Every structure is written in structure tokens, then in C-alpha cells.
Amino acid sequence: MKVFWIRSGHWVRTIALIFALFFEIWMPLGVIGIGVSQNTNVSSSNPGVLNVGVLFTLDSVIGRSAQPAILAAVDDVNADNSVLPGTKLKLILHDTNCSGFLGTVEAMQMMEDEVVAAIGPQSSGIAHVISHVINELHIPLLSFGATDPTLSALQYPYFVRTTQSDHFQMNAIADMVDYFGWREVIAIFVDDDNGRSGISALSDALAKKRARISYKAAFSPGSPNSVISELLVSINLMESRVYIVHVNPDTGLSVFSLAKKLQMMSSGYVWIATDWLPSFLDSFETNSPDIMNHLQGVVALRHHTPDSDLKKNFVSKWKGLKYKKSSSFNSYALYAYDSVWLAARALDTFLKEGGHISFSTDPKLRENNGSILHLKSLRVFNGGEQLLQTIKRTNFTGVSGRIQFGDDRNLIHPAYDILNIGGTGTRRIGYWSNHSGLSTIAPENLYTKPLNASPNNHLYSVIWPGEVTSVPRGWVFPHNGKSLQIVVPNRVSYKAFVSKDKNPPGVKGYCIDVFEAALNLLPYPVPRTYILYGDGKDTPEYSNLVYEVSQNKYDAAVGDITIVTNRTKIVDFTQPFMESGLVVVTVVNEEKSSPWAFLRPFTVQMWAVTAIFFIFVGAVVWILEHRTNEEFRGPPRQQLITIFWFSFSTMFFSHKENTVSTLGRLVLIIWLFVVLIINSSYTASLTSILTVQQLTSKIEGIDSLISGTDAIGVQEGSFALNYLINELSIAASRIVKLKNQEEYADALRRGPGNGGVAAIVDELPYVELFLAGTNCIFRTVGQEFTKSGWGFAFQRDSPLAVDLSTAILQLSENGDLQKIHDKWLSRTECSMSLNQVDVNQLSLSSFWGLFLICGIACFIALSIFFFRVLFQYRRFTPETQPEVEDIEPVRTRRLSRTTSFMHFVDKKEAEIKGKLKRKASENKQASQSSEAHLDSPP
């Protein structure tokens, strides 16, 4: 194997190349008058040697593992006759020496050697710069170490990432943050291209989980420990205790060693490291106990590579590699090994498909006379576009897993191992993949299963810093000696809810007791100071109070603060601790009893249907009883009177007529049951109407106020004022502000004609307290027309709001919230409804089922009755008519038959049965006489 080692050389040429690079990026070279050369160098279609450039820092955590892997891969490719037969790969290695400047220079020098592909670099910063060069020269760049997510942009078509993008790693971290219930994190990162882009991806991923980065702690590459120490001290004074460390493998340990000295690796802290930390630890067979002592409890992510036979074979022969300088390897060694094979397979396919290795001079690269830049040496690979497309569609299984690119030019199936560092090693607590999310099952075992069958959002237990197994809360109060500044409205009325107090803590009331009880349930102390808001003469505007919390003047607001839409846009509220809503209070008058009150129990529709059914049932019973019961027979006038008398007398169960037919008794039993229910309901409703005091008011609810012109009272400082004006379009001139309960009562008594108000619109808790204090001489009308609640307001994204919401729910469940309510607000309840007459009126909707059953019974009874009568009529009517009748008109015959049927129905059933018996006897005698005549001899 031929390997060319190229180090930094002639500095004049180097500086010239740098200037050429920047001119290439920022200015069209044709503008500065550089000459054009059309020389073309074309090699044979089956070259014996192909140059492949390699660019990375040799003496680094990644480089020490990647170098032997790359050299071993070239040996394996050249020894495999199935790939590139007759052609050998020649590596041209360039050392970037951990310098962006030198890395750029080395990349330019590498392009002079007419390489057909380049592997590396490991630095995302260098990758950004040379991506402009490879785009111009059409040379595919296979990077096994540049994880910057922005390198996947369409701006860099020739950049091919052969490792996992940090976009997926940051999504894995966001899923972990969401899994453990944290909402804020602090990002610690190196302020370079890779660090900035990675943290930007983390911010986007956290936003999808409704979390955020509260502070970005950046330090420049190569910063001394004093700078990093100052940075750690500053973030230790902040609330968040979840730290995401995204730095370089070669300098990242300084962060943890300094954090250990500052006692930031103790209980309550959370440290999550990206893949740089496992890469460092995996690079050594055993790690120093001092190093591991600094990392206890850290959670880290490592690229997941399946345990395949190829990987096991590679690991087994790793110790025998002659190029190896370290005793172990990390995941980047696997990706570097596969990058060489990817280039080899793609070149093999490229040549087999007729591709040619040829280079030509870029017409854009021209030199002035006497120029020392030697831009002619930078040639364009003519087959670069074809080779790039071949690389993108190459699909094989390598030591790192499946090598196949998706539509986003990233490797498919990105996955990470989630590690927990403890003792002298690491413990895997789960996996993450973009297919199944968090899981305790290896991702390759889940790709063939549906998502709903995978155990998502589950990890094994973690041992956190300080050897704590319970999940840290993730935040604390800042260590700057400042207590929580809580603003409280200084009310002049309804002081049972919140008011000033001479004794500590300076405030008291129902809301204060609820807040204090919720704080006592928290597993940590909350230092706090209550600050009164308002001068005590007028109730302050609550909207202004909430606004000042949103402007960070106060940390929270505690009191009878209603949760409304405009306020939720600027602050975070806790779970409501009291239900609320706007109602209308007005003066009511006692209604005098009416002489027609006995008609009120039923609606008009109910009265009409009941009367119709009385007559209908009476008629049905008469029809069923008429042929068999003497009491239902007689002259037509008497029968009509019998129908009405019988039907209405059933209302009092005083009917004197007896029913003898089975069908008649069935109908009567069902009807009497219906009458019993109607009578009972009527009696109960009438009793309620005559005994309950009836109250009336000309104001029936909020709709009456909107349509009217009378003055409306609202509480001073309440959101009801803006609601009536902005939402209900009530003129501001009609609104009267009232301070306390005394003004409420006085304004209602005087009324709109004497400078008072027609009604008051206020929240339900205040109204209940007001009505109880006035011995219930006022009433609410209509329904509660808004639904809201009272909550405690905090600054946006305050974690205390979430914890207090949980505590309020606990107070509600264990009954303490009701006890506090009874302590401050237990009063005599007043009846709130004025529409009792309407409520007590019984409508048809409550009884239509009874009427339906009765109607069906009547219909069935009538049907059976008429079928039986029709059967008797057919037996009774002679089968033949005299021939004289045949000459009668058809209409006359039909009328005669109808008259005959009605006459038949009107006859007594006993008489009909007697005639039928005589007819049957005569027919029998006639039949016997005919038989005797036939039997006699002639």
C-alpha cells in the first residue's frame, strides 16, 4: 500500500493558497483577471492507481482511532479482487493539526494531487470551508467525523456524511429531557461551527417538546480553565440544573473536572454529554480512576452500531493492526473504515458503468502574469457528478451497520446508545432511534415491527450524580440570596379573599392560605416575600398587576386573579384553585298569587293533549262496550253524554259505568294508570307553585342588559369592565364602578332612575359572598355566562407553576382545599334562581311516553274488536242474494251493504249469537232432510 504523508511546507505558497481560497469563496476569480487554461489530462479508463485523499487530525481522540481503521480498510480493499480488480487505492493523508487555518491549507494541497474522492475531515469548521472547494472541483467528500447538521444543506451537494448527524442526537436528548419531565436546560458548548449548529438543533428539538434552553454557555476553542471555571460559576447561580455538554473530545474533560471542584457533580445536578464523551472513553481499554471519578452519574450518548459478525471480526483483529497507536477504538473508527469501503465500492461501480477518470482545468481559475498561486494545479474531476450519484445509491452492510442514504442524504436508521457512567465503567440504560424513540430494545430489532408495538418512552433506572436514583427535579432557586418576590393585591373590599395583615407574613385571606398550603406540599423550601400592590384606597387593576409579573418586576402574583385569555398570553397560571364566572345580580320583587294559578302546573300543549286523550279513551271504551254492556246503550243523546261523563269521571276514579268486555277493561286499566301519574304530578306541581315564594325581575339575564340602556355596576379592578365593553359591546357610559358591598347594595336599591344601577355583573365567588351578607334580598338572574377560574400567576416557563399545580390538585383530593374554603367563605347560601315557575311547569315532553302506550293499547283493542265483528258479519250475512238485486246499481248495493254492516254492529252481541245458532240449526235440519230424500227408493 502506498501512503503519502504530507506536512505543512513552503509558507509563501501556503499563504497564497489561503488567499486563493477566500477569493474563490467571496469573489469571482474572473474579475481579477486570472488567465484561463484549457489543458486537459485524461487517464486510462482502467487506471492502476486511484488517489484518495484523507484529511483529519492524526493526534486526536478521533484521529488516533480513525487512522488505523482507514489504513486497514485500504489494505482490505486492495486485497479483495471483487472490488476494483486491477486497481489499487493510494491514500494521501493530510494532518490538520487541530487548526482550522492549517486544515484549510492541507485541504487545498490535497486537491492538487488529483484525488477522485476525499475522506474527512473530522472538524465541521474545516468541512464548511472546503465544501466550497469540492463543489467547484466536483470531488465527493466522505466525512466520518463532521456531525454539524447544517452540512446536510443543499448548499453542499458534494459533502456526504458517513456518520450520524447531530440533528438526530439532539432529538434524542430532547426526548430524554421530555421523558424525565424537565422543561429548561443549560447548554455548555464550544463556540465554533459544530457547537453552534448542534445547540441550534437542540433548541429546535426542545421546542417541539415544549421545553427550552434557558441559557447558552459558550466558550471559545482552546479557552483556559479559568474561563471555563468562571462560566460554570455563573451558570451555577441560575435556576436550571440540567446541563447539556456539547464540546470536543480533546477538551471536554476539563468541564467535568472543574465542575467536580465546584461541587457541581453532587445530588440535584443533571449532566448529559453528547457522543464526544463515549468516544473519548472508548478510545482506551481502561480509563484512569481520576477521570471516572469526575464523571460519576453522567448520562451520555454513543453512536449505536449493531453487533454484527463483521463488527466482531473487525474488533477481533483490531489488536493486531500494525498502524494502531491506542489500545481501543471508538465508533468513529468504524465509520472511517466503512467510508473507505464506500468510496471503493462506488468507484468500482463507477468504472463498471463506463466512467472515466479524467481531470480538466477549471475555466474560472485564471492567473495573472507572475502570479505564484499556481491555480492550474487545482483541476476539476470530470466524473465527479456521476461518482457522487453512485455513492448516494450505494447500499451495503459495513462494520458500523447498514450503509445506505435517505432522501435527506443522511444515513438511514440513525440510533444512539444511552449510557450511564458509574464506578469504573459505563452501563447502557437504553437506546434511541428515529424509528421508535426511547427504548430498552436494540433498534435493529424494532425496524420490522410497527411503531405501536415498540416499547417507546422507556429507559432503565439511572444513577444520578451523588449516587441518587430518584429523578432530580432539574431546577432550584438561584443561589444569590434573593427570595421569591410575590405581589399581592391590596383589596379594599371582599377582604376574606386577600387583605393586608399586621402579622407576618403581612397578608392573609383565603387565597393566601391556599398558596401557603400548596407550598408546604413541595419537597423543597421556597423563600418568599409578599409585596402589597395598591394604595389601599382603591382596588388595583389586576391586569396591570399581571403585566408587571410578565415584565419580571415580580416573580409571581397571588390572589383572586382570574385566568383569562389575554393574561395567559403573557404569564403562566397554575391549576385553578376556585371556579369562577360572571353572573348578573339584580333587585327582585315578590309576585302575587294569581286566581288562575291552578292552570300553571301544565303547559298549554300538555292541557290540550290530556283533554283530547280523555275524550279519545272515552270513545274507545264506548265502542268496545256498546254491543255487550247495557250501560253503554240507549238513545244517541244518552250515549254521547255517557262517553263524556265516563271519560272525565275517570280523572277522579268515580265512573259508575262498569266495563264487561275484556278489551274494554284492558284499555281502562292502562288509562287509569296514566290518569294516576298525571294527577300525582299535577298535585305536586301545584303545591310547589302555591307554597314557594315567586320572585320576578324585569332583568332576565345578560341578554336583557345588552338590549337595554340602564346602568350596569361592576367591581373596581375586575376584568368584567373590559369584558362588557370589548366582548359584549356595551357602551362604556353605562358602566358604573363600585368599590365594596355597601356600594353594591346602595346602587341596587336606588335603581337606574335614582342614580343607581339596574344590575351588577361580577364573578360568582364575590356574588355569593355579597348575597350572603345582605340576607339574600337580591338574586342572580339568568345563567353564568362565562366559565373561568382563579389561579396564581408566574413568569413564563416558571417551573414553580407546574409544581404548584400538582400541589393544588393534592389539596383538592385530600379535602384541605374545602377546609380552607369553609374557614374563610362559609356563609348562608341564597337561592339563585328566579325562574321557578317555568321550572315547575310540566310539559308534554315528560309524559309523551305514557300517552304513546295508551294510544297503542287503544289501537290494538279497536283492531281486535273490528276484526271480530267483521268475522261475525260474514257469518251472519246470507251467501246469496235474490236475483232481483242484480239489477240494482253498484252504488246502491254498496250503500245498502254499509248500512247493513252498521246496523249489524249496533245490534247486541247476544242477539247476533242467537240468530247465528238458529241459522246453524236450520242449515243442519235442511241437510238431514235432503239426505233422507236421496236415500228413499224411487
PDB file of N, CA and C in Angstrom, residues 870-920:
ATOM      1  N   LEU A 870    -116.201  -8.098  12.072  1.00  0.00           N
ATOM      2  CA  LEU A 870    -116.247  -8.391  10.645  1.00  0.00           C
ATOM      3  C   LEU A 870    -116.399  -9.892  10.401  1.00  0.00           C
ATOM      4  N   PHE A 871    -115.758 -10.691  11.220  1.00  0.00           N
ATOM      5  CA  PHE A 871    -115.891 -12.139  11.080  1.00  0.00           C
ATOM      6  C   PHE A 871    -117.331 -12.582  11.360  1.00  0.00           C
ATOM      7  N   GLN A 872    -117.944 -12.019  12.389  1.00  0.00           N
ATOM      8  CA  GLN A 872    -119.346 -12.346  12.695  1.00  0.00           C
ATOM      9  C   GLN A 872    -120.274 -11.889  11.576  1.00  0.00           C
ATOM     10  N   TYR A 873    -119.977 -10.738  11.027  1.00  0.00           N
ATOM     11  CA  TYR A 873    -120.844 -10.196   9.970  1.00  0.00           C
ATOM     12  C   TYR A 873    -120.828 -11.086   8.730  1.00  0.00           C
ATOM     13  N   ARG A 874    -119.657 -11.622   8.396  1.00  0.00           N
ATOM     14  CA  ARG A 874    -119.563 -12.501   7.230  1.00  0.00           C
ATOM     15  C   ARG A 874    -120.341 -13.791   7.456  1.00  0.00           C
ATOM     16  N   ARG A 875    -120.364 -14.283   8.695  1.00  0.00           N
ATOM     17  CA  ARG A 875    -121.145 -15.481   9.005  1.00  0.00           C
ATOM     18  C   ARG A 875    -122.639 -15.182   9.017  1.00  0.00           C
ATOM     19  N   PHE A 876    -122.959 -13.979   9.470  1.00  0.00           N
ATOM     20  CA  PHE A 876    -124.359 -13.629   9.609  1.00  0.00           C
ATOM     21  C   PHE A 876    -124.998 -13.309   8.260  1.00  0.00           C
ATOM     22  N   THR A 877    -124.251 -12.715   7.318  1.00  0.00           N
ATOM     23  CA  THR A 877    -124.805 -12.283   6.026  1.00  0.00           C
ATOM     24  C   THR A 877    -125.031 -13.490   5.139  1.00  0.00           C
ATOM     25  N   PRO A 878    -126.251 -13.613   4.419  1.00  0.00           N
ATOM     26  CA  PRO A 878    -126.509 -14.740   3.514  1.00  0.00           C
ATOM     27  C   PRO A 878    -125.478 -14.770   2.391  1.00  0.00           C
ATOM     28  N   GLU A 879    -125.140 -15.994   1.971  1.00  0.00           N
ATOM     29  CA  GLU A 879    -124.126 -16.159   0.936  1.00  0.00           C
ATOM     30  C   GLU A 879    -124.656 -15.750  -0.425  1.00  0.00           C
ATOM     31  N   THR A 880    -125.938 -15.848  -0.641  1.00  0.00           N
ATOM     32  CA  THR A 880    -126.517 -15.468  -1.946  1.00  0.00           C
ATOM     33  C   THR A 880    -127.630 -14.487  -1.720  1.00  0.00           C
ATOM     34  N   GLN A 881    -127.800 -13.603  -2.644  1.00  0.00           N
ATOM     35  CA  GLN A 881    -128.865 -12.596  -2.616  1.00  0.00           C
ATOM     36  C   GLN A 881    -129.873 -12.922  -3.719  1.00  0.00           C
ATOM     37  N   PRO A 882    -131.050 -12.464  -3.555  1.00  0.00           N
ATOM     38  CA  PRO A 882    -132.057 -12.689  -4.601  1.00  0.00           C
ATOM     39  C   PRO A 882    -131.594 -12.099  -5.913  1.00  0.00           C
ATOM     40  N   GLU A 883    -132.035 -12.754  -6.992  1.00  0.00           N
ATOM     41  CA  GLU A 883    -131.622 -12.310  -8.326  1.00  0.00           C
ATOM     42  C   GLU A 883    -132.148 -10.924  -8.645  1.00  0.00           C
ATOM     43  N   VAL A 884    -133.193 -10.489  -7.952  1.00  0.00           N
ATOM     44  CA  VAL A 884    -133.750  -9.161  -8.208  1.00  0.00           C
ATOM     45  C   VAL A 884    -132.721  -8.083  -7.888  1.00  0.00           C
ATOM     46  N   GLU A 885    -131.871  -8.361  -6.937  1.00  0.00           N
ATOM     47  CA  GLU A 885    -130.899  -7.346  -6.509  1.00  0.00           C
ATOM     48  C   GLU A 885    -129.850  -7.092  -7.566  1.00  0.00           C
ATOM     49  N   ASP A 886    -129.671  -8.014  -8.504  1.00  0.00           N
ATOM     50  CA  ASP A 886    -128.624  -7.846  -9.511  1.00  0.00           C
ATOM     51  C   ASP A 886    -128.875  -6.653 -10.410  1.00  0.00           C
ATOM     52  N   ILE A 887    -130.141  -6.247 -10.510  1.00  0.00           N
ATOM     53  CA  ILE A 887    -130.436  -5.138 -11.403  1.00  0.00           C
ATOM     54  C   ILE A 887    -130.248  -3.798 -10.704  1.00  0.00           C
ATOM     55  N   GLU A 888    -129.938  -3.817  -9.411  1.00  0.00           N
ATOM     56  CA  GLU A 888    -129.723  -2.559  -8.694  1.00  0.00           C
ATOM     57  C   GLU A 888    -128.356  -1.987  -9.067  1.00  0.00           C
ATOM     58  N   PRO A 889    -128.224  -0.671  -9.030  1.00  0.00           N
ATOM     59  CA  PRO A 889    -126.926  -0.055  -9.324  1.00  0.00           C
ATOM     60  C   PRO A 889    -125.878  -0.489  -8.292  1.00  0.00           C
ATOM     61  N   VAL A 890    -124.608  -0.427  -8.711  1.00  0.00           N
ATOM     62  CA  VAL A 890    -123.497  -0.813  -7.826  1.00  0.00           C
ATOM     63  C   VAL A 890    -123.435   0.094  -6.617  1.00  0.00           C
ATOM     64  N   ARG A 891    -123.587   1.395  -6.810  1.00  0.00           N
ATOM     65  CA  ARG A 891    -123.522   2.355  -5.698  1.00  0.00           C
ATOM     66  C   ARG A 891    -124.614   2.073  -4.686  1.00  0.00           C
ATOM     67  N   THR A 892    -125.783   1.714  -5.178  1.00  0.00           N
ATOM     68  CA  THR A 892    -126.890   1.428  -4.266  1.00  0.00           C
ATOM     69  C   THR A 892    -126.595   0.172  -3.464  1.00  0.00           C
ATOM     70  N   ARG A 893    -125.998  -0.829  -4.123  1.00  0.00           N
ATOM     71  CA  ARG A 893    -125.686  -2.047  -3.415  1.00  0.00           C
ATOM     72  C   ARG A 893    -124.633  -1.793  -2.321  1.00  0.00           C
ATOM     73  N   ARG A 894    -123.591  -0.970  -2.612  1.00  0.00           N
ATOM     74  CA  ARG A 894    -122.554  -0.662  -1.620  1.00  0.00           C
ATOM     75  C   ARG A 894    -123.156   0.086  -0.429  1.00  0.00           C
ATOM     76  N   LEU A 895    -124.000   1.046  -0.699  1.00  0.00           N
ATOM     77  CA  LEU A 895    -124.635   1.790   0.382  1.00  0.00           C
ATOM     78  C   LEU A 895    -125.506   0.871   1.224  1.00  0.00           C
ATOM     79  N   SER A 896    -126.155  -0.058   0.551  1.00  0.00           N
ATOM     80  CA  SER A 896    -127.005  -0.995   1.280  1.00  0.00           C
ATOM     81  C   SER A 896    -126.167  -1.897   2.182  1.00  0.00           C
ATOM     82  N   ARG A 897    -125.011  -2.347   1.665  1.00  0.00           N
ATOM     83  CA  ARG A 897    -124.142  -3.210   2.466  1.00  0.00           C
ATOM     84  C   ARG A 897    -123.560  -2.452   3.663  1.00  0.00           C
ATOM     85  N   THR A 898    -123.145  -1.174   3.446  1.00  0.00           N
ATOM     86  CA  THR A 898    -122.588  -0.371   4.549  1.00  0.00           C
ATOM     87  C   THR A 898    -123.649  -0.158   5.622  1.00  0.00           C
ATOM     88  N   THR A 899    -124.857   0.152   5.163  1.00  0.00           N
ATOM     89  CA  THR A 899    -125.951   0.342   6.132  1.00  0.00           C
ATOM     90  C   THR A 899    -126.231  -0.954   6.872  1.00  0.00           C
ATOM     91  N   SER A 900    -126.170  -2.033   6.160  1.00  0.00           N
ATOM     92  CA  SER A 900    -126.423  -3.315   6.783  1.00  0.00           C
ATOM     93  C   SER A 900    -125.342  -3.627   7.822  1.00  0.00           C
ATOM     94  N   PHE A 901    -124.006  -3.294   7.493  1.00  0.00           N
ATOM     95  CA  PHE A 901    -122.926  -3.561   8.428  1.00  0.00           C
ATOM     96  C   PHE A 901    -123.062  -2.704   9.678  1.00  0.00           C
ATOM     97  N   MET A 902    -123.402  -1.406   9.514  1.00  0.00           N
ATOM     98  CA  MET A 902    -123.551  -0.528  10.668  1.00  0.00           C
ATOM     99  C   MET A 902    -124.722  -0.984  11.529  1.00  0.00           C
ATOM    100  N   HIS A 903    -125.767  -1.418  10.876  1.00  0.00           N
ATOM    101  CA  HIS A 903    -126.919  -1.936  11.623  1.00  0.00           C
ATOM    102  C   HIS A 903    -126.522  -3.203  12.376  1.00  0.00           C
ATOM    103  N   PHE A 904    -125.625  -4.003  11.768  1.00  0.00           N
ATOM    104  CA  PHE A 904    -125.148  -5.215  12.420  1.00  0.00           C
ATOM    105  C   PHE A 904    -124.304  -4.878  13.652  1.00  0.00           C
ATOM    106  N   VAL A 905    -123.436  -3.898  13.500  1.00  0.00           N
ATOM    107  CA  VAL A 905    -122.584  -3.510  14.622  1.00  0.00           C
ATOM    108  C   VAL A 905    -123.408  -2.980  15.771  1.00  0.00           C
ATOM    109  N   ASP A 906    -124.462  -2.253  15.473  1.00  0.00           N
ATOM    110  CA  ASP A 906    -125.264  -1.626  16.528  1.00  0.00           C
ATOM    111  C   ASP A 906    -126.094  -2.651  17.318  1.00  0.00           C
ATOM    112  N   LYS A 907    -126.256  -3.841  16.767  1.00  0.00           N
ATOM    113  CA  LYS A 907    -127.056  -4.846  17.468  1.00  0.00           C
ATOM    114  C   LYS A 907    -126.284  -5.421  18.643  1.00  0.00           C
ATOM    115  N   LYS A 908    -127.016  -5.941  19.605  1.00  0.00           N
ATOM    116  CA  LYS A 908    -126.381  -6.593  20.740  1.00  0.00           C
ATOM    117  C   LYS A 908    -125.702  -7.881  20.281  1.00  0.00           C
ATOM    118  N   GLU A 909    -124.605  -8.146  20.904  1.00  0.00           N
ATOM    119  CA  GLU A 909    -123.831  -9.315  20.543  1.00  0.00           C
ATOM    120  C   GLU A 909    -124.569 -10.589  20.901  1.00  0.00           C
ATOM    121  N   ALA A 910    -125.372 -10.557  21.974  1.00  0.00           N
ATOM    122  CA  ALA A 910    -126.130 -11.746  22.374  1.00  0.00           C
ATOM    123  C   ALA A 910    -127.184 -12.079  21.325  1.00  0.00           C
ATOM    124  N   GLU A 911    -127.815 -11.046  20.767  1.00  0.00           N
ATOM    125  CA  GLU A 911    -128.827 -11.266  19.743  1.00  0.00           C
ATOM    126  C   GLU A 911    -128.205 -11.857  18.488  1.00  0.00           C
ATOM    127  N   ILE A 912    -127.048 -11.382  18.129  1.00  0.00           N
ATOM    128  CA  ILE A 912    -126.375 -11.882  16.941  1.00  0.00           C
ATOM    129  C   ILE A 912    -125.999 -13.348  17.131  1.00  0.00           C
ATOM    130  N   LYS A 913    -125.494 -13.641  18.316  1.00  0.00           N
ATOM    131  CA  LYS A 913    -125.099 -15.025  18.567  1.00  0.00           C
ATOM    132  C   LYS A 913    -126.310 -15.949  18.516  1.00  0.00           C
ATOM    133  N   GLY A 914    -127.518 -15.485  19.012  1.00  0.00           N
ATOM    134  CA  GLY A 914    -128.723 -16.317  18.960  1.00  0.00           C
ATOM    135  C   GLY A 914    -129.149 -16.604  17.541  1.00  0.00           C
ATOM    136  N   LYS A 915    -129.127 -15.588  16.702  1.00  0.00           N
ATOM    137  CA  LYS A 915    -129.510 -15.780  15.309  1.00  0.00           C
ATOM    138  C   LYS A 915    -128.548 -16.729  14.596  1.00  0.00           C
ATOM    139  N   LEU A 916    -127.272 -16.586  14.938  1.00  0.00           N
ATOM    140  CA  LEU A 916    -126.295 -17.480  14.301  1.00  0.00           C
ATOM    141  C   LEU A 916    -126.539 -18.932  14.705  1.00  0.00           C
ATOM    142  N   LYS A 917    -126.958 -19.137  15.964  1.00  0.00           N
ATOM    143  CA  LYS A 917    -127.253 -20.501  16.404  1.00  0.00           C
ATOM    144  C   LYS A 917    -128.474 -21.062  15.691  1.00  0.00           C
ATOM    145  N   ARG A 918    -129.556 -20.244  15.563  1.00  0.00           N
ATOM    146  CA  ARG A 918    -130.771 -20.712  14.876  1.00  0.00           C
ATOM    147  C   ARG A 918    -130.463 -21.012  13.409  1.00  0.00           C
ATOM    148  N   LYS A 919    -129.648 -20.156  12.820  1.00  0.00           N
ATOM    149  CA  LYS A 919    -129.309 -20.359  11.402  1.00  0.00           C
ATOM    150  C   LYS A 919    -128.534 -21.662  11.238  1.00  0.00           C
ATOM    151  N   ALA A 920    -127.673 -21.912  12.138  1.00  0.00           N
ATOM    152  CA  ALA A 920    -126.882 -23.150  12.066  1.00  0.00           C
ATOM    153  C   ALA A 920    -127.773 -24.359  12.258  1.00  0.00           C
TER     154      ALA A 920
END
